[in-house]
Coordinates of C-alpha atoms in Angstrom, one line a residue:
M112 CA -63.5 -19.3 -7.5
K113 CA -62.9 -15.7 -6.6
K114 CA -59.9 -14.0 -9.0
K115 CA -57.2 -12.3 -7.3
K116 CA -57.3 -8.9 -7.4
T117 CA -54.1 -7.0 -9.2
S118 CA -52.5 -3.9 -8.8
H119 CA -52.4 -1.7 -11.8
V120 CA -49.7 0.6 -10.3
P121 CA -46.5 0.4 -12.9
R122 CA -43.6 -1.4 -11.5
A123 CA -41.5 2.0 -12.3
I124 CA -43.4 3.8 -9.9
A125 CA -43.7 1.5 -7.2
I126 CA -39.9 0.9 -7.4
G127 CA -39.3 4.9 -7.3
L128 CA -41.8 5.3 -4.4
I129 CA -39.5 3.1 -2.3
V130 CA -36.5 4.7 -3.6
S131 CA -37.6 7.9 -2.7
T132 CA -38.8 6.9 0.7
V133 CA -35.3 5.3 1.9
T134 CA -32.9 8.1 0.3
G135 CA -35.3 10.9 2.1
C136 CA -34.5 9.1 5.2
A137 CA -31.2 9.1 4.6
T138 CA -30.9 12.9 3.9
V139 CA -32.8 13.5 7.4
S140 CA -30.0 11.6 9.2
A141 CA -27.2 12.9 7.5
P142 CA -26.6 16.2 8.6
P143 CA -24.3 18.9 7.1
G144 CA -20.5 18.2 8.5
S145 CA -20.7 14.3 8.8
P146 CA -18.3 12.4 6.9
G147 CA -20.5 11.8 3.9
S148 CA -21.5 15.2 3.4
A149 CA -18.0 16.4 3.7
S150 CA -16.0 14.5 0.9
Q151 CA -15.4 17.5 -1.5
R152 CA -14.4 19.4 1.7
E153 CA -12.2 16.9 2.8
N154 CA -10.2 17.2 -0.7
T155 CA -8.8 20.7 0.3
L156 CA -7.8 19.8 3.6
S157 CA -4.2 19.8 4.5
S158 CA -4.3 16.7 6.6
I159 CA -6.2 13.4 6.7
F160 CA -6.4 13.8 10.5
D161 CA -8.7 17.1 9.8
S162 CA -11.5 15.1 8.8
P163 CA -14.9 15.7 11.1
S164 CA -16.1 13.2 13.7
P165 CA -18.0 10.4 12.2
C166 CA -20.4 10.1 15.0
S167 CA -23.5 10.0 13.1
N168 CA -25.2 7.0 11.3
N169 CA -23.7 7.8 7.8
D170 CA -22.3 4.7 6.7
R171 CA -25.6 2.8 8.1
N172 CA -27.6 5.0 6.2
I173 CA -25.4 5.1 3.2
G174 CA -25.5 1.1 3.7
M175 CA -29.7 1.0 3.9
V176 CA -30.1 3.6 0.5
L177 CA -27.6 1.5 -1.4
G178 CA -28.9 -1.9 -0.6
G179 CA -32.8 -0.9 -0.4
V180 CA -32.1 0.7 -4.0
T181 CA -30.9 -2.6 -5.5
G182 CA -33.1 -4.8 -3.8
A183 CA -36.2 -2.9 -4.8
L184 CA -34.6 -3.2 -8.6
V185 CA -34.1 -6.4 -8.4
G186 CA -37.0 -7.8 -6.6
G187 CA -38.9 -5.3 -9.0
L188 CA -38.0 -6.7 -12.2
T189 CA -38.4 -10.4 -11.3
H190 CA -42.0 -10.4 -9.0
G191 CA -43.4 -7.0 -9.6
V192 CA -44.2 -4.7 -7.0
E193 CA -44.5 -6.8 -4.1
G194 CA -41.0 -8.2 -5.2
A195 CA -39.8 -4.9 -5.2
V196 CA -41.0 -3.9 -1.8
V197 CA -40.0 -7.2 0.0
G198 CA -36.6 -6.6 -2.0
A199 CA -36.4 -3.2 -0.7
V200 CA -36.9 -4.4 3.0
V201 CA -34.1 -7.4 2.5
G202 CA -31.7 -4.8 0.6
V203 CA -32.2 -2.5 3.7
G204 CA -31.5 -5.1 6.1
G205 CA -28.3 -6.2 4.3
G206 CA -26.9 -2.8 4.1
F207 CA -27.7 -1.7 7.4
L208 CA -26.0 -4.6 9.4
V209 CA -22.5 -3.8 7.8
G210 CA -22.9 0.1 8.1
H211 CA -24.3 -0.3 11.8
F212 CA -21.2 -2.2 13.2
L213 CA -18.8 0.2 10.8
D214 CA -20.8 3.2 12.0
A215 CA -20.5 2.2 16.1
R216 CA -16.9 1.1 15.5
R217 CA -15.8 4.5 13.7
C218 CA -17.9 6.5 16.3
E219 CA -16.5 4.9 19.5
L220 CA -12.4 5.0 18.0
Y221 CA -13.1 9.1 17.9
K222 CA -14.5 9.3 21.1
I223 CA -11.4 7.0 22.3
A224 CA -9.0 9.2 20.0
K225 CA -10.7 12.7 21.8
A226 CA -10.4 11.2 25.4
H227 CA -6.7 10.9 25.1
D228 CA -6.0 13.8 22.6
L229 CA -5.1 11.2 19.8
K230 CA -4.7 12.5 16.3
I231 CA -7.0 9.6 14.0
A232 CA -8.7 9.4 10.4
S233 CA -11.0 7.1 9.1
A234 CA -11.9 5.7 5.7
R235 CA -14.4 3.6 4.5
I236 CA -13.3 0.5 2.4
T237 CA -15.4 -0.6 -0.6
S238 CA -15.1 -3.6 -2.7
A239 CA -14.8 -0.9 -5.7
K240 CA -11.7 0.3 -3.9
L241 CA -10.6 -2.9 -3.6
G242 CA -11.3 -4.0 -7.2
V243 CA -13.4 -6.7 -6.3
A244 CA -17.1 -7.8 -7.2
P245 CA -19.8 -7.6 -4.4
T246 CA -20.4 -10.7 -2.4
S247 CA -24.4 -10.0 -3.4
P248 CA -26.8 -8.6 -5.4
A249 CA -27.9 -6.3 -3.0
Q250 CA -24.4 -4.9 -2.5
K251 CA -23.5 -1.6 -4.1
P252 CA -19.7 -1.3 -5.1
S253 CA -19.4 1.9 -3.1
A254 CA -21.0 0.3 0.1
A255 CA -18.5 0.0 3.0
I256 CA -17.3 -3.1 3.7
G257 CA -14.5 -2.3 5.9
L258 CA -12.4 0.6 7.6
D259 CA -9.0 2.2 7.2
V260 CA -7.9 3.6 10.4
Q261 CA -5.0 5.8 11.0
V262 CA -3.7 6.6 14.2
E263 CA -0.8 9.3 14.4
N264 CA 1.7 8.2 17.2
K265 CA 2.0 11.0 19.8
G266 CA 5.5 10.4 20.4
G267 CA 4.5 8.4 23.9
E268 CA 3.7 5.1 22.4
F269 CA 7.0 3.1 22.5
A270 CA 10.2 3.7 24.4
P271 CA 12.4 5.4 22.3
G272 CA 13.9 3.2 19.3
T273 CA 12.2 0.1 20.8
A274 CA 8.9 -1.6 20.2
L275 CA 8.1 -1.3 23.8
I276 CA 5.0 -0.1 24.5
T277 CA 4.5 2.6 27.3
P278 CA 2.0 1.9 29.7
Q279 CA 0.1 5.1 28.6
A280 CA -0.1 3.9 25.2
Q281 CA -1.3 0.5 26.3
A282 CA -3.9 2.0 28.0
Y283 CA -5.5 3.4 24.8
L284 CA -4.3 0.8 22.4
S285 CA -6.1 -1.8 24.5
Q286 CA -9.2 0.5 24.1
I287 CA -9.2 0.5 20.2
A288 CA -8.6 -3.0 20.0
R289 CA -11.5 -4.0 22.2
Q290 CA -13.9 -2.1 19.3
Y291 CA -12.7 -5.2 17.0
A292 CA -13.3 -7.9 19.5
P293 CA -15.9 -10.4 18.6
A294 CA -18.0 -10.0 21.8
V295 CA -18.0 -5.9 20.8
V296 CA -19.2 -6.2 17.2
E297 CA -21.8 -8.6 18.3
K298 CA -23.3 -6.0 20.6
H299 CA -23.7 -3.8 17.6
L300 CA -25.2 -5.9 15.2
P301 CA -29.2 -5.7 14.7
A302 CA -31.3 -8.2 16.7
N303 CA -32.6 -9.3 13.5
A304 CA -28.9 -10.5 11.9
T305 CA -28.6 -14.1 10.8
P306 CA -26.1 -16.6 12.2
E307 CA -24.5 -16.3 9.0
Q308 CA -24.1 -12.7 9.0
R309 CA -23.0 -12.6 12.8
L310 CA -20.2 -15.0 11.7
A311 CA -18.9 -12.8 8.8
A312 CA -18.9 -9.8 11.0
V313 CA -17.0 -11.3 14.2
N314 CA -14.3 -12.9 11.7
H315 CA -13.4 -9.7 10.0
K316 CA -9.8 -10.0 9.4
I317 CA -7.5 -7.2 10.9
L318 CA -4.1 -6.3 9.3
I319 CA -1.9 -3.9 11.5
V320 CA 0.5 -1.5 9.4
G321 CA 3.6 0.1 11.7
H322 CA 5.1 3.3 9.8
T323 CA 7.7 4.9 11.7
N324 CA 10.9 7.6 10.2
L325 CA 14.2 8.3 9.8
M326 CA 14.6 9.7 13.2
D327 CA 13.3 6.5 14.9
Q328 CA 15.6 4.8 12.8
A329 CA 18.6 6.6 14.0
I330 CA 17.8 6.2 17.6
S331 CA 17.0 2.2 17.2
G332 CA 20.0 1.5 15.3
M333 CA 18.0 -0.6 13.3
S334 CA 16.2 -0.7 9.7
A335 CA 13.0 1.3 9.4
A336 CA 11.3 -1.8 8.2
K337 CA 12.4 -3.6 11.1
L338 CA 11.3 -1.5 13.9
S339 CA 8.2 -0.7 12.1
Q340 CA 7.6 -4.4 12.0
Q341 CA 8.3 -5.0 15.5
R342 CA 6.3 -2.2 16.6
A343 CA 3.3 -3.3 14.3
R344 CA 3.3 -6.8 16.1
A345 CA 3.4 -5.3 19.5
V346 CA 0.1 -3.6 18.6
A347 CA -1.2 -6.9 17.0
T348 CA -0.3 -8.9 20.3
V349 CA -2.4 -6.0 22.2
F350 CA -5.5 -7.0 19.5
A351 CA -5.2 -10.6 20.6
E352 CA -4.9 -9.7 24.3
N353 CA -8.1 -7.9 24.2
G354 CA -10.3 -10.5 22.4
V355 CA -9.2 -10.4 19.0
P356 CA -8.7 -13.8 17.4
A357 CA -4.9 -14.2 16.6
G358 CA -5.6 -16.1 13.8
N359 CA -7.6 -13.1 12.0
I360 CA -4.7 -10.4 12.8
Y361 CA -2.1 -9.8 10.4
Y362 CA 0.7 -7.1 10.8
Q363 CA 3.6 -5.6 8.5
G364 CA 6.2 -2.9 9.2
A365 CA 6.2 -0.6 6.3
G366 CA 8.9 1.8 7.5
D367 CA 8.7 5.0 5.9
A368 CA 7.8 3.6 2.3
L369 CA 4.3 4.8 2.4
P370 CA 3.9 8.5 3.9
I371 CA 0.8 10.0 3.8
A372 CA 2.7 13.8 4.0
P373 CA 5.7 15.4 2.6
V374 CA 8.7 13.5 4.4
H375 CA 10.6 16.7 4.5
T376 CA 8.3 18.8 6.3
A377 CA 7.4 19.0 9.9
R378 CA 3.9 17.7 9.7
G379 CA 5.1 14.6 7.5
E380 CA 7.6 14.0 10.2
K381 CA 4.9 13.7 12.9
E382 CA 2.0 12.0 10.6
N383 CA 4.0 9.5 8.7
N384 CA 5.0 8.1 12.3
R385 CA 1.5 6.3 12.3
V386 CA -0.2 3.0 13.4
Q387 CA -2.6 2.1 10.5
I388 CA -5.6 -0.5 11.4
V389 CA -7.3 -2.0 8.6
D390 CA -10.3 -4.4 8.5
V391 CA -11.8 -6.3 5.8
P392 CA -14.2 -9.6 5.5
T393 CA -11.8 -12.0 4.4
V394 CA -8.1 -13.1 4.0
S395 CA -8.4 -12.3 0.3
D396 CA -9.4 -8.7 0.7
I397 CA -6.3 -8.0 2.6
Q398 CA -4.2 -9.1 -0.3
D399 CA -6.4 -6.9 -2.5
Y400 CA -5.9 -4.2 -0.1
V401 CA -2.0 -4.3 0.0
Q402 CA -1.9 -5.2 -3.7
R403 CA -3.5 -2.0 -4.8
R404 CA -2.0 0.8 -2.6
T405 CA -0.1 3.5 -4.4
V406 CA 2.2 5.9 -3.0
N407 CA 2.9 9.5 -3.8
A408 CA 6.5 9.9 -5.2
G409 CA 6.1 14.0 -4.4
D410 CA 5.9 13.0 -0.9
F411 CA 9.7 11.6 -0.9
V412 CA 12.7 14.3 0.2
P413 CA 13.0 16.6 -3.1
Q414 CA 16.3 16.7 -5.4
P415 CA 18.4 19.9 -3.7
N416 CA 20.7 20.0 -6.7
V417 CA 19.5 18.6 -9.4
S418 CA 21.4 18.4 -13.0
A419 CA 19.4 19.3 -16.1
P420 CA 17.7 16.4 -17.7
T421 CA 18.8 14.7 -20.4
P422 CA 17.0 12.5 -23.2
E423 CA 16.1 9.0 -22.4
A424 CA 18.8 6.4 -24.6
N425 CA 17.2 5.1 -27.6
V426 CA 16.1 1.6 -26.9
G427 CA 16.8 -0.8 -29.8
P428 CA 16.0 -4.6 -30.0
A429 CA 16.2 -6.9 -27.3
V430 CA 19.7 -8.1 -26.5
R431 CA 20.8 -11.7 -25.5
Y432 CA 23.8 -11.8 -23.5
P433 CA 25.6 -15.2 -22.9
I434 CA 26.4 -14.6 -19.2
P435 CA 28.8 -16.4 -17.0
A436 CA 27.1 -19.6 -14.9
P437 CA 25.8 -18.5 -11.5
V438 CA 28.2 -18.3 -8.9
P439 CA 27.4 -18.2 -5.1
V440 CA 26.5 -14.8 -4.3
K441 CA 28.7 -13.2 -1.5
A442 CA 28.2 -10.2 0.7
V443 CA 28.3 -7.1 -0.6
H444 CA 32.2 -5.6 -0.9
A445 CA 33.7 -8.9 -0.8
R446 CA 35.0 -9.3 -4.0
A447 CA 34.7 -5.3 -5.0
R448 CA 38.1 -5.7 -6.7
M449 CA 37.6 -3.5 -9.6
G450 CA 38.8 -0.4 -9.5
A451 CA 36.7 2.5 -8.5
G452 CA 34.2 1.6 -11.6
K453 CA 37.0 2.3 -14.5
G454 CA 35.0 0.8 -17.5
F455 CA 31.4 2.0 -16.8
G456 CA 31.3 4.8 -19.5
G457 CA 29.5 7.7 -19.6
A458 CA 30.5 11.2 -18.6
P459 CA 31.2 13.3 -15.2
L460 CA 28.0 14.4 -13.5
S461 CA 27.2 17.8 -12.0
G462 CA 25.0 17.6 -9.2
N463 CA 23.4 14.7 -7.8
G464 CA 22.0 12.9 -10.4
I465 CA 19.0 13.2 -13.0
P466 CA 15.1 13.1 -11.6
V467 CA 13.5 10.1 -13.1
D468 CA 10.3 11.0 -15.1
L469 CA 7.6 8.2 -15.1
G470 CA 4.9 10.1 -16.8
A471 CA 1.1 10.0 -15.5
A472 CA 0.6 9.0 -11.6
P473 CA -0.6 5.5 -11.3
A474 CA -4.4 5.3 -10.1
S475 CA -4.9 5.9 -6.8
H476 CA -6.6 3.4 -4.7
S477 CA -6.3 4.8 -1.5
M478 CA -9.2 5.0 0.7
F479 CA -8.8 8.6 1.6
G480 CA -10.5 11.0 -1.0
L481 CA -7.7 13.9 0.2
I482 CA -4.8 11.3 -1.0
S483 CA -6.3 10.4 -4.2
S484 CA -6.8 14.1 -5.3
A485 CA -2.8 15.2 -4.1
Q486 CA -1.8 12.2 -6.6
A487 CA -4.2 12.9 -9.6
D488 CA -3.0 15.5 -11.5
T489 CA 0.7 15.4 -10.4
P490 CA 3.1 13.2 -12.5
V491 CA 5.5 10.9 -10.8
I492 CA 8.9 12.6 -10.7
V493 CA 11.3 10.8 -8.5
P494 CA 14.8 12.0 -7.6
A495 CA 17.7 10.1 -8.7
C496 CA 19.0 7.5 -6.7
L497 CA 21.9 9.2 -5.1
S498 CA 20.1 11.3 -3.0
S499 CA 17.8 8.9 -2.2
H500 CA 17.9 5.8 0.8
P501 CA 16.6 2.5 0.4
H502 CA 12.7 2.3 1.7
P503 CA 12.2 -1.5 2.7
V504 CA 9.1 -3.4 4.0
T505 CA 8.5 -6.4 5.3
A506 CA 6.1 -9.4 4.5
V507 CA 2.2 -9.3 6.0
R508 CA 2.3 -12.2 8.6
N509 CA -0.3 -13.7 10.6
L510 CA 0.0 -13.3 14.1
A511 CA -0.9 -16.5 15.1
S512 CA 1.3 -18.6 12.7
G513 CA 4.0 -16.4 11.9
Q514 CA 3.5 -17.3 8.1
T515 CA 3.9 -14.6 5.6
L516 CA 0.7 -13.8 3.4
P517 CA 1.5 -15.7 0.0
P518 CA 2.1 -13.2 -3.1
R519 CA -0.4 -12.8 -5.4
D520 CA 0.3 -10.9 -8.7
Y521 CA 3.8 -9.7 -9.6
V522 CA 4.4 -6.7 -12.4
S523 CA 5.3 -7.7 -15.6
G524 CA 8.9 -8.4 -16.6
F525 CA 9.8 -8.9 -12.4
Y526 CA 8.8 -12.4 -11.7
D527 CA 12.3 -14.3 -10.6
A528 CA 13.4 -12.1 -13.9
V529 CA 17.5 -11.5 -14.9
W530 CA 18.2 -8.3 -16.5
V531 CA 21.6 -7.1 -18.2
A532 CA 23.2 -4.9 -19.7
H533 CA 26.7 -3.6 -20.9
A534 CA 28.1 -0.4 -19.5
G535 CA 31.2 0.2 -20.8
K536 CA 33.8 -2.8 -20.9
N537 CA 31.8 -4.3 -18.2
L538 CA 28.6 -6.6 -17.6
V539 CA 26.2 -6.0 -15.1
A540 CA 23.3 -8.7 -14.3
I541 CA 20.8 -8.3 -11.9
T542 CA 19.0 -11.4 -11.3
H543 CA 16.3 -13.0 -9.4
A544 CA 14.4 -9.5 -9.8
N545 CA 10.7 -9.9 -8.2
V546 CA 8.2 -6.8 -7.5
L547 CA 4.8 -7.8 -6.3
K548 CA 1.7 -4.8 -7.9
G549 CA 1.0 -2.3 -5.3
A550 CA 3.2 0.0 -3.5
G551 CA 4.6 -1.1 0.4
T552 CA 4.9 -4.6 -0.7
Y553 CA 7.8 -6.8 0.2
V554 CA 10.6 -6.8 -2.7
P555 CA 12.7 -9.6 -1.9
R556 CA 16.7 -8.2 -2.4
P557 CA 18.0 -9.4 -6.2
D558 CA 21.5 -10.5 -6.8
V559 CA 23.8 -8.2 -8.5
L560 CA 26.7 -9.4 -10.4
I561 CA 29.5 -7.4 -12.2
Y562 CA 31.9 -8.6 -14.7
K563 CA 34.8 -6.5 -15.3
D564 CA 36.2 -6.0 -19.0
Y565 CA 33.3 -8.7 -20.0
H566 CA 33.9 -10.4 -23.6
G567 CA 31.4 -13.1 -23.6
N568 CA 33.6 -15.6 -21.2
T569 CA 30.9 -17.6 -19.5
R570 CA 33.3 -19.2 -17.3
Q571 CA 34.5 -15.6 -15.8
A572 CA 33.9 -15.0 -12.4
P573 CA 32.3 -11.5 -11.0
V574 CA 34.6 -9.0 -9.5
F575 CA 31.6 -8.1 -7.4
S576 CA 28.5 -9.7 -6.4
G577 CA 26.1 -9.3 -3.2
K578 CA 22.5 -9.1 -2.3
V579 CA 21.0 -5.2 -2.5
P580 CA 18.3 -3.5 -1.4
V581 CA 15.9 -1.8 -4.0
N582 CA 13.1 0.9 -4.3
V583 CA 10.1 0.4 -6.9
Y584 CA 7.9 3.3 -8.1
R585 CA 5.4 2.9 -10.2
G586 CA 3.8 5.6 -13.1
Q587 CA 0.7 4.2 -15.0
N588 CA 2.9 3.1 -17.8
K589 CA 6.3 2.4 -16.5
T590 CA 8.5 0.9 -13.7
L591 CA 11.6 2.2 -11.9
Y592 CA 13.6 -0.4 -10.5
R593 CA 16.1 1.4 -8.1
V594 CA 19.3 -0.8 -7.3
F595 CA 21.3 0.1 -4.6
V596 CA 24.7 -1.6 -5.3
N597 CA 27.0 0.8 -3.4
G598 CA 29.4 -1.3 -4.6
P599 CA 32.0 -0.4 -7.7
A600 CA 28.6 1.2 -8.9
K601 CA 26.7 3.6 -6.4
C602 CA 23.4 3.1 -7.8
I603 CA 21.3 2.1 -10.8
D604 CA 17.6 3.6 -11.9
M605 CA 16.2 1.4 -14.8
V606 CA 13.0 2.4 -15.8
V607 CA 10.7 -0.3 -17.8
P608 CA 7.9 0.2 -19.9
T609 CA 4.6 -1.7 -19.0
G610 CA 5.0 -5.2 -21.2
E611 CA 8.8 -4.3 -22.7
Y612 CA 11.6 -6.3 -22.3
Q613 CA 14.1 -3.2 -22.3
G614 CA 14.8 -0.6 -19.7
G615 CA 16.9 2.4 -20.1
S616 CA 18.8 3.2 -17.0
R617 CA 21.3 5.7 -15.3
L618 CA 24.2 3.7 -13.5
Y619 CA 26.1 6.1 -11.1
Y620 CA 29.5 5.5 -9.7
T621 CA 32.7 7.6 -8.8
L622 CA 36.0 7.8 -10.2
N623 CA 38.8 9.8 -8.4
G624 CA 36.7 11.4 -6.2
K625 CA 34.4 12.5 -9.6
K626 CA 30.8 11.4 -9.9
Y627 CA 30.1 9.7 -13.2
M628 CA 26.9 8.4 -15.0
S629 CA 26.5 6.1 -17.6
Q630 CA 23.2 5.1 -19.6
P631 CA 23.4 1.1 -20.2
I632 CA 20.1 -0.5 -22.0
F633 CA 19.3 -3.5 -19.6
S634 CA 17.7 -6.5 -21.6
L635 CA 15.1 -9.0 -19.7
Q636 CA 16.8 -12.5 -20.2
H637 CA 14.4 -15.5 -21.2

């Protein structure tokens, strides 16, 4: 029997040749000025909408390179040179599939934007950005699995202060929506795509997020969250009308809680008013996306008249308070019998409160490099609650069922929690405090109860009770839980270090027309 001839080419050299060939192809196909080669330049731009046209094969080539390299390595290590060659071919095919239809989608969206004079920006979503493992050995964490698209509202998308889409906006929103329809996705898939690959591609999940500003809120007479939710649902309906299965579509109203530019600037007033379209493979990926969003606190209105910072109060051992049994919570102001905040202690306040320094910014998970670089070296300093307002958002809902997306992970110390503090002669309790991880997540209103001249009487009724709005801001190691009481106390800034059971706070109130601030220590009740 004739012995089979074997190759003596070293395995590493063969793999190296494959990698060189694939990457060389990508270099030729990705000219200067393409999104891939402009990543460093994008970090210096003043706006995410200044990004260059993506009408190249950049994502496809990146997918081919990453898939090919990984496939070659896996195949070479297990089956020698022949395995490396086969692995490279398979890897390139998988990467090509994902990158191909994402490339086509980005290019078509930019063509639509150019035809209708729209400002649009897109960024690749990767498994690394979502904090999840790749779905296959051939998929690199930095390979694109979806897109984050932001479309700036021109001002004529909706009738002023409403969610009624205008005829001209209906035309281009329909064109955008069709790019996500399974029939169009099918056209952009390579002929050799497997049935499984085709099914995964056409069943991508879509999240429509509405963003608005205070001007729209003033015109509409409703909250920014509610208006943006109605608008997001209206756009989601356009997607369903143009072939995207309603069961694959989710929507959320983010109000003015997730700015992409400073809100106090003319640019921010324009760019923050936008529609966002996120498409990822699975519902779980949508949950991961929402949970890992971050916000740059510096983009909110700065403090115009700030008092000099004062040292934080010392936090001692956790304190257990014998608070009264729960009472029916009534509307805010319904039981505000306390005399104008008497008994909260503290001292008179000059200016509009003390800004809160949360230290280092949280690790950014923005899909846009520009936003990431803007937050990287900027500490989180938030103006005092006296010069702020609530930034509520709505829950993520499915268009077909109307059901909310189930919550996943909560911030430590904020899962249906009870926080209690003595403020002067009074007891202040914050109950049902919940905070999900991520920026722009729905934060349920807690109950605030204030007991006047409290001395441990568990039968005592509160002089104030109500469900109140809250804002949440995060640093790397701290959480600011901002409570807008608007009763005997105006608002409370409670800062809780990660993993701790106590938090220093600043409680603001007025007395005889003057502003006061006290610094009670809140303890988590177990």
